PDB file of C-alpha atoms and ligand atoms in Angstrom:
ATOM      1  CA  MET A   1       1.384  18.532  -0.261  1.00 96.00           C
ATOM      2  CA  TYR A   2       1.432  14.907  -1.381  1.00 98.00           C
ATOM      3  CA  THR A   3       1.222  11.653   0.587  1.00 98.00           C
ATOM      4  CA  ASP A   4       3.013   8.550  -0.672  1.00 98.00           C
ATOM      5  CA  THR A   5       0.842   5.880   0.945  1.00 98.00           C
ATOM      6  CA  HIS A   6       3.103   2.935   0.101  1.00 98.00           C
ATOM      7  CA  ALA A   7       6.901   3.057  -0.030  1.00 98.00           C
ATOM      8  CA  HIS A   8       9.699   0.676   0.892  1.00 97.00           C
ATOM      9  CA  LEU A   9      12.414   2.882   2.366  1.00 96.00           C
ATOM     10  CA  GLN A  10      14.263   0.074   4.126  1.00 93.00           C
ATOM     11  CA  GLU A  11      17.976   0.067   3.561  1.00 80.00           C
ATOM     12  CA  GLU A  12      18.113  -2.710   0.973  1.00 78.00           C
ATOM     13  CA  SER A  13      15.424  -0.958  -1.123  1.00 77.00           C
ATOM     14  CA  LEU A  14      17.208   2.331  -1.647  1.00 82.00           C
ATOM     15  CA  ASN A  15      19.204   3.400  -4.626  1.00 78.00           C
ATOM     16  CA  ASP A  16      20.689   6.393  -2.787  1.00 86.00           C
ATOM     17  CA  SER A  17      21.186   7.550   0.809  1.00 91.00           C
ATOM     18  CA  LEU A  18      17.934   7.882   2.711  1.00 95.00           C
ATOM     19  CA  ASP A  19      18.685  11.497   3.575  1.00 95.00           C
ATOM     20  CA  LYS A  20      18.973  12.391  -0.120  1.00 95.00           C
ATOM     21  CA  VAL A  21      15.798  10.474  -0.957  1.00 96.00           C
ATOM     22  CA  LEU A  22      13.911  12.287   1.808  1.00 97.00           C
ATOM     23  CA  ALA A  23      15.322  15.673   0.759  1.00 97.00           C
ATOM     24  CA  ARG A  24      14.085  15.119  -2.805  1.00 97.00           C
ATOM     25  CA  ALA A  25      10.674  14.085  -1.442  1.00 98.00           C
ATOM     26  CA  GLN A  26      10.487  17.258   0.597  1.00 98.00           C
ATOM     27  CA  ALA A  27      11.525  19.377  -2.390  1.00 98.00           C
ATOM     28  CA  ALA A  28       8.696  17.728  -4.382  1.00 98.00           C
ATOM     29  CA  GLN A  29       6.238  18.593  -1.564  1.00 98.00           C
ATOM     30  CA  VAL A  30       5.767  14.963  -0.524  1.00 98.00           C
ATOM     31  CA  SER A  31       5.112  15.664   3.141  1.00 98.00           C
ATOM     32  CA  THR A  32       3.995  12.244   4.387  1.00 98.00           C
ATOM     33  CA  ILE A  33       5.282   8.755   3.557  1.00 98.00           C
ATOM     34  CA  MET A  34       4.070   5.359   4.746  1.00 98.00           C
ATOM     35  CA  CYS A  35       6.952   2.905   4.970  1.00 98.00           C
ATOM     36  CA  ILE A  36       5.613  -0.605   4.447  1.00 98.00           C
ATOM     37  CA  GLY A  37       7.053  -3.799   5.922  1.00 98.00           C
ATOM     38  CA  TYR A  38       6.965  -7.129   4.112  1.00 97.00           C
ATOM     39  CA  ASP A  39       8.818  -9.474   6.493  1.00 97.00           C
ATOM     40  CA  ARG A  40      10.154  -9.435  10.050  1.00 97.00           C
ATOM     41  CA  ASP A  41      13.272  -7.348   9.418  1.00 96.00           C
ATOM     42  CA  SER A  42      11.636  -4.817   7.113  1.00 97.00           C
ATOM     43  CA  SER A  43       8.757  -4.345   9.581  1.00 98.00           C
ATOM     44  CA  GLN A  44      11.178  -3.627  12.409  1.00 98.00           C
ATOM     45  CA  GLU A  45      13.136  -1.287  10.185  1.00 97.00           C
ATOM     46  CA  ALA A  46       9.956   0.562   9.139  1.00 98.00           C
ATOM     47  CA  VAL A  47       9.206   1.272  12.805  1.00 98.00           C
ATOM     48  CA  GLN A  48      12.757   2.510  13.412  1.00 98.00           C
ATOM     49  CA  LEU A  49      12.474   4.910  10.465  1.00 97.00           C
ATOM     50  CA  ALA A  50       9.079   6.152  11.662  1.00 98.00           C
ATOM     51  CA  ARG A  51      10.521   6.859  15.104  1.00 98.00           C
ATOM     52  CA  LYS A  52      13.403   8.793  13.595  1.00 97.00           C
ATOM     53  CA  TYR A  53      11.635  10.861  10.924  1.00 97.00           C
ATOM     54  CA  PRO A  54       8.443  12.834  11.659  1.00 98.00           C
ATOM     55  CA  GLN A  55       7.168  12.554   8.068  1.00 98.00           C
ATOM     56  CA  ILE A  56       7.380   8.729   8.022  1.00 98.00           C
ATOM     57  CA  TYR A  57       4.724   6.359   9.372  1.00 98.00           C
ATOM     58  CA  ALA A  58       5.112   2.589   9.557  1.00 98.00           C
ATOM     59  CA  VAL A  59       2.987  -0.347   8.415  1.00 98.00           C
ATOM     60  CA  VAL A  60       4.039  -3.784   9.688  1.00 98.00           C
ATOM     61  CA  GLY A  61       3.217  -7.204   8.294  1.00 98.00           C
ATOM     62  CA  ILE A  62       4.272 -10.293   6.384  1.00 98.00           C
ATOM     63  CA  HIS A  63       3.881 -10.220   2.570  1.00 98.00           C
ATOM     64  CA  PRO A  64       2.309 -13.253   0.876  1.00 98.00           C
ATOM     65  CA  HIS A  65       5.738 -14.013  -0.620  1.00 97.00           C
ATOM     66  CA  ASP A  66       7.024 -14.541   2.939  1.00 97.00           C
ATOM     67  CA  ALA A  67       3.856 -16.142   4.324  1.00 97.00           C
ATOM     68  CA  LYS A  68       5.830 -19.222   5.312  1.00 94.00           C
ATOM     69  CA  GLU A  69       7.639 -16.993   7.850  1.00 92.00           C
ATOM     70  CA  LEU A  70       4.461 -16.263   9.821  1.00 96.00           C
ATOM     71  CA  ASP A  71       4.516 -18.284  13.053  1.00 97.00           C
ATOM     72  CA  GLN A  72       3.355 -17.446  16.577  1.00 97.00           C
ATOM     73  CA  ASP A  73       6.641 -15.721  17.345  1.00 98.00           C
ATOM     74  CA  THR A  74       6.278 -13.444  14.316  1.00 98.00           C
ATOM     75  CA  LEU A  75       2.654 -12.637  15.152  1.00 98.00           C
ATOM     76  CA  ALA A  76       3.795 -11.666  18.661  1.00 98.00           C
ATOM     77  CA  LEU A  77       6.501  -9.447  17.161  1.00 98.00           C
ATOM     78  CA  LEU A  78       3.981  -7.688  14.890  1.00 98.00           C
ATOM     79  CA  TYR A  79       1.652  -7.197  17.848  1.00 98.00           C
ATOM     80  CA  LYS A  80       4.472  -5.640  19.849  1.00 98.00           C
ATOM     81  CA  LEU A  81       5.608  -3.384  16.976  1.00 98.00           C
ATOM     82  CA  ALA A  82       2.019  -2.229  16.461  1.00 98.00           C
ATOM     83  CA  GLN A  83       1.982  -0.712  19.960  1.00 98.00           C
ATOM     84  CA  ASP A  84       4.145   2.129  18.639  1.00 98.00           C
ATOM     85  CA  PRO A  85       1.874   5.135  17.946  1.00 97.00           C
ATOM     86  CA  LYS A  86       3.483   5.608  14.528  1.00 98.00           C
ATOM     87  CA  VAL A  87       2.427   2.159  13.318  1.00 98.00           C
ATOM     88  CA  VAL A  88      -0.736   3.044  11.408  1.00 98.00           C
ATOM     89  CA  ALA A  89      -1.774  -0.269   9.789  1.00 98.00           C
ATOM     90  CA  ILE A  90      -1.031  -3.960   9.281  1.00 98.00           C
ATOM     91  CA  GLY A  91       0.453  -4.806   5.875  1.00 97.00           C
ATOM     92  CA  GLU A  92       1.343  -5.573   3.358  1.00 97.00           C
ATOM     93  CA  ILE A  93      -0.682  -8.761   3.572  1.00 98.00           C
ATOM     94  CA  GLY A  94      -2.721 -10.674   1.016  1.00 98.00           C
ATOM     95  CA  LEU A  95      -2.431 -13.276  -1.723  1.00 98.00           C
ATOM     96  CA  ASP A  96      -0.035 -13.529  -4.658  1.00 97.00           C
ATOM     97  CA  PHE A  97      -0.993 -16.354  -7.007  1.00 97.00           C
ATOM     98  CA  TYR A  98       1.215 -14.928  -9.761  1.00 96.00           C
ATOM     99  CA  ARG A  99       4.581 -15.673  -8.231  1.00 95.00           C
ATOM    100  CA  ASP A 100       3.465 -18.251  -5.645  1.00 95.00           C
ATOM    101  CA  LEU A 101       6.629 -17.784  -3.573  1.00 95.00           C
ATOM    102  CA  SER A 102       4.884 -19.308  -0.553  1.00 95.00           C
ATOM    103  CA  PRO A 103       2.484 -22.262  -0.897  1.00 97.00           C
ATOM    104  CA  ARG A 104      -1.092 -21.013  -1.364  1.00 97.00           C
ATOM    105  CA  ASP A 105      -2.387 -22.611   1.817  1.00 97.00           C
ATOM    106  CA  GLN A 106       0.270 -20.808   3.819  1.00 97.00           C
ATOM    107  CA  GLN A 107      -0.589 -17.560   2.072  1.00 98.00           C
ATOM    108  CA  ARG A 108      -4.264 -18.017   2.981  1.00 98.00           C
ATOM    109  CA  LYS A 109      -3.421 -18.787   6.598  1.00 98.00           C
ATOM    110  CA  ALA A 110      -1.044 -15.822   6.973  1.00 98.00           C
ATOM    111  CA  PHE A 111      -3.583 -13.488   5.339  1.00 98.00           C
ATOM    112  CA  VAL A 112      -6.397 -14.501   7.708  1.00 98.00           C
ATOM    113  CA  GLU A 113      -4.200 -14.481  10.819  1.00 98.00           C
ATOM    114  CA  GLN A 114      -3.000 -10.961  10.060  1.00 98.00           C
ATOM    115  CA  ILE A 115      -6.551  -9.779   9.326  1.00 98.00           C
ATOM    116  CA  LYS A 116      -7.457 -11.055  12.793  1.00 98.00           C
ATOM    117  CA  LEU A 117      -4.408  -9.335  14.290  1.00 98.00           C
ATOM    118  CA  ALA A 118      -5.459  -6.016  12.728  1.00 98.00           C
ATOM    119  CA  GLN A 119      -8.978  -6.486  14.084  1.00 98.00           C
ATOM    120  CA  GLU A 120      -7.614  -7.142  17.560  1.00 98.00           C
ATOM    121  CA  LEU A 121      -5.523  -3.970  17.282  1.00 98.00           C
ATOM    122  CA  GLY A 122      -8.353  -1.947  15.723  1.00 98.00           C
ATOM    123  CA  LYS A 123      -6.150  -0.979  12.774  1.00 98.00           C
ATOM    124  CA  PRO A 124      -6.713  -0.817   8.996  1.00 98.00           C
ATOM    125  CA  ILE A 125      -4.975  -3.246   6.625  1.00 98.00           C
ATOM    126  CA  VAL A 126      -2.916  -2.822   3.456  1.00 98.00           C
ATOM    127  CA  ILE A 127      -3.601  -5.548   0.885  1.00 98.00           C
ATOM    128  CA  HIS A 128      -1.366  -6.947  -1.846  1.00 98.00           C
ATOM    129  CA  ASP A 129      -3.447  -8.866  -4.409  1.00 97.00           C
ATOM    130  CA  ARG A 130      -1.900 -10.344  -7.514  1.00 96.00           C
ATOM    131  CA  ASP A 131      -3.921 -12.733  -9.670  1.00 96.00           C
ATOM    132  CA  ALA A 132      -6.075 -13.588  -6.649  1.00 97.00           C
ATOM    133  CA  HIS A 133      -8.894 -11.033  -7.009  1.00 96.00           C
ATOM    134  CA  GLN A 134     -11.909 -13.241  -6.325  1.00 97.00           C
ATOM    135  CA  GLU A 135     -10.352 -15.031  -3.373  1.00 98.00           C
ATOM    136  CA  VAL A 136      -9.166 -11.764  -1.814  1.00 98.00           C
ATOM    137  CA  LEU A 137     -12.704 -10.380  -2.085  1.00 98.00           C
ATOM    138  CA  ASP A 138     -14.232 -13.590  -0.680  1.00 98.00           C
ATOM    139  CA  THR A 139     -11.783 -13.536   2.244  1.00 98.00           C
ATOM    140  CA  ILE A 140     -12.490  -9.861   2.966  1.00 98.00           C
ATOM    141  CA  ARG A 141     -16.230 -10.567   3.035  1.00 98.00           C
ATOM    142  CA  ARG A 142     -15.956 -13.725   5.137  1.00 98.00           C
ATOM    143  CA  GLU A 143     -13.602 -12.153   7.700  1.00 98.00           C
ATOM    144  CA  LYS A 144     -15.227  -8.685   7.647  1.00 98.00           C
ATOM    145  CA  ALA A 145     -11.708  -7.474   6.979  1.00 98.00           C
ATOM    146  CA  GLY A 146     -12.747  -3.927   6.105  1.00 97.00           C
ATOM    147  CA  ILE A 147     -14.220  -3.236   9.530  1.00 97.00           C
ATOM    148  CA  ASN A 148     -11.406  -0.787  10.387  1.00 98.00           C
ATOM    149  CA  GLY A 149     -10.899   0.292   6.791  1.00 98.00           C
ATOM    150  CA  GLY A 150      -8.137  -0.697   4.451  1.00 98.00           C
ATOM    151  CA  ILE A 151      -6.258  -0.107   1.245  1.00 98.00           C
ATOM    152  CA  MET A 152      -6.009  -2.119  -1.964  1.00 98.00           C
ATOM    153  CA  HIS A 153      -2.421  -1.283  -2.802  1.00 98.00           C
ATOM    154  CA  CYS A 154      -1.281  -0.838  -6.417  1.00 97.00           C
ATOM    155  CA  TYR A 155      -4.741  -1.706  -7.642  1.00 96.00           C
ATOM    156  CA  SER A 156      -4.772  -3.901 -10.745  1.00 91.00           C
ATOM    157  CA  GLY A 157      -8.352  -5.196 -10.880  1.00 94.00           C
ATOM    158  CA  HIS A 158     -11.312  -4.018 -12.923  1.00 95.00           C
ATOM    159  CA  LEU A 159     -14.011  -1.501 -12.036  1.00 97.00           C
ATOM    160  CA  PRO A 160     -16.769  -3.853 -10.771  1.00 97.00           C
ATOM    161  CA  LEU A 161     -14.308  -5.432  -8.310  1.00 97.00           C
ATOM    162  CA  ALA A 162     -13.227  -1.970  -7.093  1.00 98.00           C
ATOM    163  CA  ILE A 163     -16.887  -1.156  -6.444  1.00 98.00           C
ATOM    164  CA  ASP A 164     -17.304  -4.365  -4.414  1.00 98.00           C
ATOM    165  CA  LEU A 165     -14.142  -3.578  -2.434  1.00 98.00           C
ATOM    166  CA  MET A 166     -15.279  -0.026  -1.695  1.00 98.00           C
ATOM    167  CA  LYS A 167     -18.561  -1.456  -0.376  1.00 98.00           C
ATOM    168  CA  GLU A 168     -16.450  -3.489   2.058  1.00 98.00           C
ATOM    169  CA  GLY A 169     -14.817  -0.275   3.306  1.00 98.00           C
ATOM    170  CA  PHE A 170     -11.655  -0.203   1.205  1.00 98.00           C
ATOM    171  CA  HIS A 171      -9.782   2.629  -0.464  1.00 98.00           C
ATOM    172  CA  ILE A 172      -8.169   2.068  -3.865  1.00 98.00           C
ATOM    173  CA  SER A 173      -4.520   3.058  -4.266  1.00 98.00           C
ATOM    174  CA  PHE A 174      -2.805   3.746  -7.592  1.00 98.00           C
ATOM    175  CA  ALA A 175       0.906   3.462  -8.298  1.00 97.00           C
ATOM    176  CA  GLY A 176       3.110   4.017 -11.373  1.00 97.00           C
ATOM    177  CA  PRO A 177       1.108   1.736 -13.704  1.00 96.00           C
ATOM    178  CA  VAL A 178      -1.790   4.244 -13.838  1.00 97.00           C
ATOM    179  CA  SER A 179       0.620   6.488 -15.776  1.00 96.00           C
ATOM    180  CA  PHE A 180       1.566   3.788 -18.326  1.00 96.00           C
ATOM    181  CA  LYS A 181       0.144   4.292 -21.807  1.00 92.00           C
ATOM    182  CA  ASN A 182      -1.047   0.683 -22.115  1.00 93.00           C
ATOM    183  CA  ALA A 183      -2.767   0.536 -18.688  1.00 94.00           C
ATOM    184  CA  ARG A 184      -6.257   0.838 -20.118  1.00 94.00           C
ATOM    185  CA  LYS A 185      -8.073  -1.104 -17.386  1.00 95.00           C
ATOM    186  CA  THR A 186      -6.323   0.675 -14.508  1.00 97.00           C
ATOM    187  CA  LYS A 187      -6.945   4.072 -16.112  1.00 97.00           C
ATOM    188  CA  GLU A 188     -10.622   3.208 -16.470  1.00 97.00           C
ATOM    189  CA  VAL A 189     -10.890   2.424 -12.756  1.00 97.00           C
ATOM    190  CA  ALA A 190      -8.992   5.583 -11.819  1.00 98.00           C
ATOM    191  CA  ALA A 191     -11.264   7.666 -14.034  1.00 98.00           C
ATOM    192  CA  HIS A 192     -14.481   6.396 -12.466  1.00 97.00           C
ATOM    193  CA  ILE A 193     -14.198   5.668  -8.754  1.00 97.00           C
ATOM    194  CA  PRO A 194     -15.278   8.296  -6.205  1.00 98.00           C
ATOM    195  CA  LEU A 195     -12.570  10.850  -5.425  1.00 97.00           C
ATOM    196  CA  ASP A 196     -12.972  10.253  -1.696  1.00 98.00           C
ATOM    197  CA  ARG A 197     -11.719   6.647  -2.134  1.00 98.00           C
ATOM    198  CA  ILE A 198      -8.559   7.306  -4.165  1.00 98.00           C
ATOM    199  CA  LEU A 199      -4.997   7.143  -2.832  1.00 98.00           C
ATOM    200  CA  ILE A 200      -1.621   7.474  -4.538  1.00 98.00           C
ATOM    201  CA  GLU A 201       1.634   5.646  -3.869  1.00 98.00           C
ATOM    202  CA  THR A 202       4.990   4.879  -5.435  1.00 98.00           C
ATOM    203  CA  ASP A 203       5.559   1.301  -4.175  1.00 97.00           C
ATOM    204  CA  CYS A 204       9.196   2.368  -4.500  1.00 96.00           C
ATOM    205  CA  PRO A 205      11.753   1.088  -5.362  1.00 94.00           C
ATOM    206  CA  TYR A 206       9.481  -0.708  -7.867  1.00 92.00           C
ATOM    207  CA  LEU A 207       7.103   0.579 -10.530  1.00 91.00           C
ATOM    208  CA  ALA A 208       8.531   4.002 -11.411  1.00 94.00           C
ATOM    209  CA  PRO A 209       5.843   6.057 -13.193  1.00 95.00           C
ATOM    210  CA  GLU A 210       6.139   7.626 -16.640  1.00 94.00           C
ATOM    211  CA  PRO A 211       8.403   9.380 -17.659  1.00 94.00           C
ATOM    212  CA  LEU A 212      10.790   7.430 -15.394  1.00 94.00           C
ATOM    213  CA  ARG A 213       9.479   3.943 -16.188  1.00 92.00           C
ATOM    214  CA  GLY A 214      12.126   1.266 -15.648  1.00 89.00           C
ATOM    215  CA  LYS A 215      14.296   3.468 -13.403  1.00 90.00           C
ATOM    216  CA  PRO A 216      14.650   3.156  -9.617  1.00 90.00           C
ATOM    217  CA  ASN A 217      11.656   4.709  -7.903  1.00 95.00           C
ATOM    218  CA  GLU A 218      11.357   6.926  -4.792  1.00 96.00           C
ATOM    219  CA  PRO A 219       8.659   8.941  -2.968  1.00 97.00           C
ATOM    220  CA  ALA A 220       9.328  12.210  -4.873  1.00 97.00           C
ATOM    221  CA  ASN A 221       7.893  10.489  -7.967  1.00 97.00           C
ATOM    222  CA  VAL A 222       4.422  10.152  -6.445  1.00 98.00           C
ATOM    223  CA  VAL A 223       3.869  13.558  -8.070  1.00 98.00           C
ATOM    224  CA  TYR A 224       3.808  11.828 -11.494  1.00 98.00           C
ATOM    225  CA  VAL A 225       1.147   9.419 -10.265  1.00 98.00           C
ATOM    226  CA  ALA A 226      -0.902  12.428  -9.135  1.00 98.00           C
ATOM    227  CA  GLN A 227      -0.416  14.060 -12.555  1.00 98.00           C
ATOM    228  CA  ALA A 228      -1.689  10.937 -14.322  1.00 97.00           C
ATOM    229  CA  LEU A 229      -4.783  11.005 -12.118  1.00 98.00           C
ATOM    230  CA  ALA A 230      -5.231  14.749 -12.670  1.00 98.00           C
ATOM    231  CA  GLU A 231      -5.354  14.145 -16.443  1.00 97.00           C
ATOM    232  CA  LEU A 232      -7.828  11.287 -16.098  1.00 97.00           C
ATOM    233  CA  ARG A 233     -10.104  13.276 -13.784  1.00 98.00           C
ATOM    234  CA  ARG A 234      -9.602  16.639 -15.559  1.00 98.00           C
ATOM    235  CA  LYS A 235      -8.696  18.310 -12.263  1.00 98.00           C
ATOM    236  CA  PRO A 236      -5.730  20.451 -11.230  1.00 98.00           C
ATOM    237  CA  VAL A 237      -2.931  18.332  -9.778  1.00 98.00           C
ATOM    238  CA  GLU A 238      -3.102  20.428  -6.590  1.00 98.00           C
ATOM    239  CA  GLU A 239      -6.645  19.200  -6.035  1.00 98.00           C
ATOM    240  CA  ILE A 240      -5.593  15.566  -6.517  1.00 98.00           C
ATOM    241  CA  ALA A 241      -2.733  16.155  -4.048  1.00 98.00           C
ATOM    242  CA  TYR A 242      -5.119  17.626  -1.497  1.00 98.00           C
ATOM    243  CA  LEU A 243      -7.824  14.973  -1.879  1.00 98.00           C
ATOM    244  CA  THR A 244      -5.479  11.978  -1.813  1.00 98.00           C
ATOM    245  CA  SER A 245      -3.619  13.348   1.227  1.00 98.00           C
ATOM    246  CA  ARG A 246      -6.890  13.954   3.023  1.00 98.00           C
ATOM    247  CA  ASN A 247      -8.065  10.413   2.156  1.00 98.00           C
ATOM    248  CA  ALA A 248      -4.766   8.960   3.404  1.00 98.00           C
ATOM    249  CA  ALA A 249      -5.056  10.846   6.705  1.00 98.00           C
ATOM    250  CA  GLN A 250      -8.559   9.412   7.118  1.00 98.00           C
ATOM    251  CA  VAL A 251      -7.801   5.797   6.325  1.00 98.00           C
ATOM    252  CA  TYR A 252      -4.518   5.762   8.296  1.00 98.00           C
ATOM    253  CA  ARG A 253      -6.110   7.906  11.026  1.00 97.00           C
ATOM    254  CA  LEU A 254      -3.304  10.406  11.320  1.00 96.00           C
ATOM    255  CA  GLN A 255      -3.599  12.737  14.367  1.00 74.00           C
TER     256      GLN A 255
HETATM  257 NI1   NI B 301       4.846  -2.888  -1.645  1.00 88.13          NI
END
């Protein structure tokens, strides 16, 4: 059984009906899916999906792209949503200095406020970091953001940074890019970090893995991410499925 630790199953993300997407996931033995919010609406929708489907869990938060949306009212909404037992983390939160869709100061403020919210709730966090590696690490250290654990989603940094992040209590999650032929740096990280810190995800509808690169993505395809890891680690794919599902259950504290 596989766990897709990071998927966007909200209505506007899907290329097909949700029931068909979930049926294909089940047929591919993807038994658990974390549906990740990125703004107010998608966070609310993630919780609705988690209430409806036993295999879906929700993560609620405001993405750095939408950091300008984070006011007191939104923080109160996230707090309220997080009372649902199927909300397993706060995310995705972080810094994106590649696209800079919200001003950097607002990104920093939203990141720290949501770290504090997660600490108040005693929940792990899911981090989006693009071209902001050093500042994300500095913020994590300053705020003790890994105190309840957390996930570096779609990891794109190098190995020494991954080691520093693991020391802060984080798990490292790999998406489609680990299967790309030219992803030398990401493959190197995936080949070397401890197996008890590795997670897999699709980040669907984005980042379809090989051999589906460029096509719409969905949770069933997390199997290809697992296969890429199995090749790098020279392990049977069943073992990667087992280990990454076990790690996901630990970090998200399922049951
Ligand atoms: Ni995402």
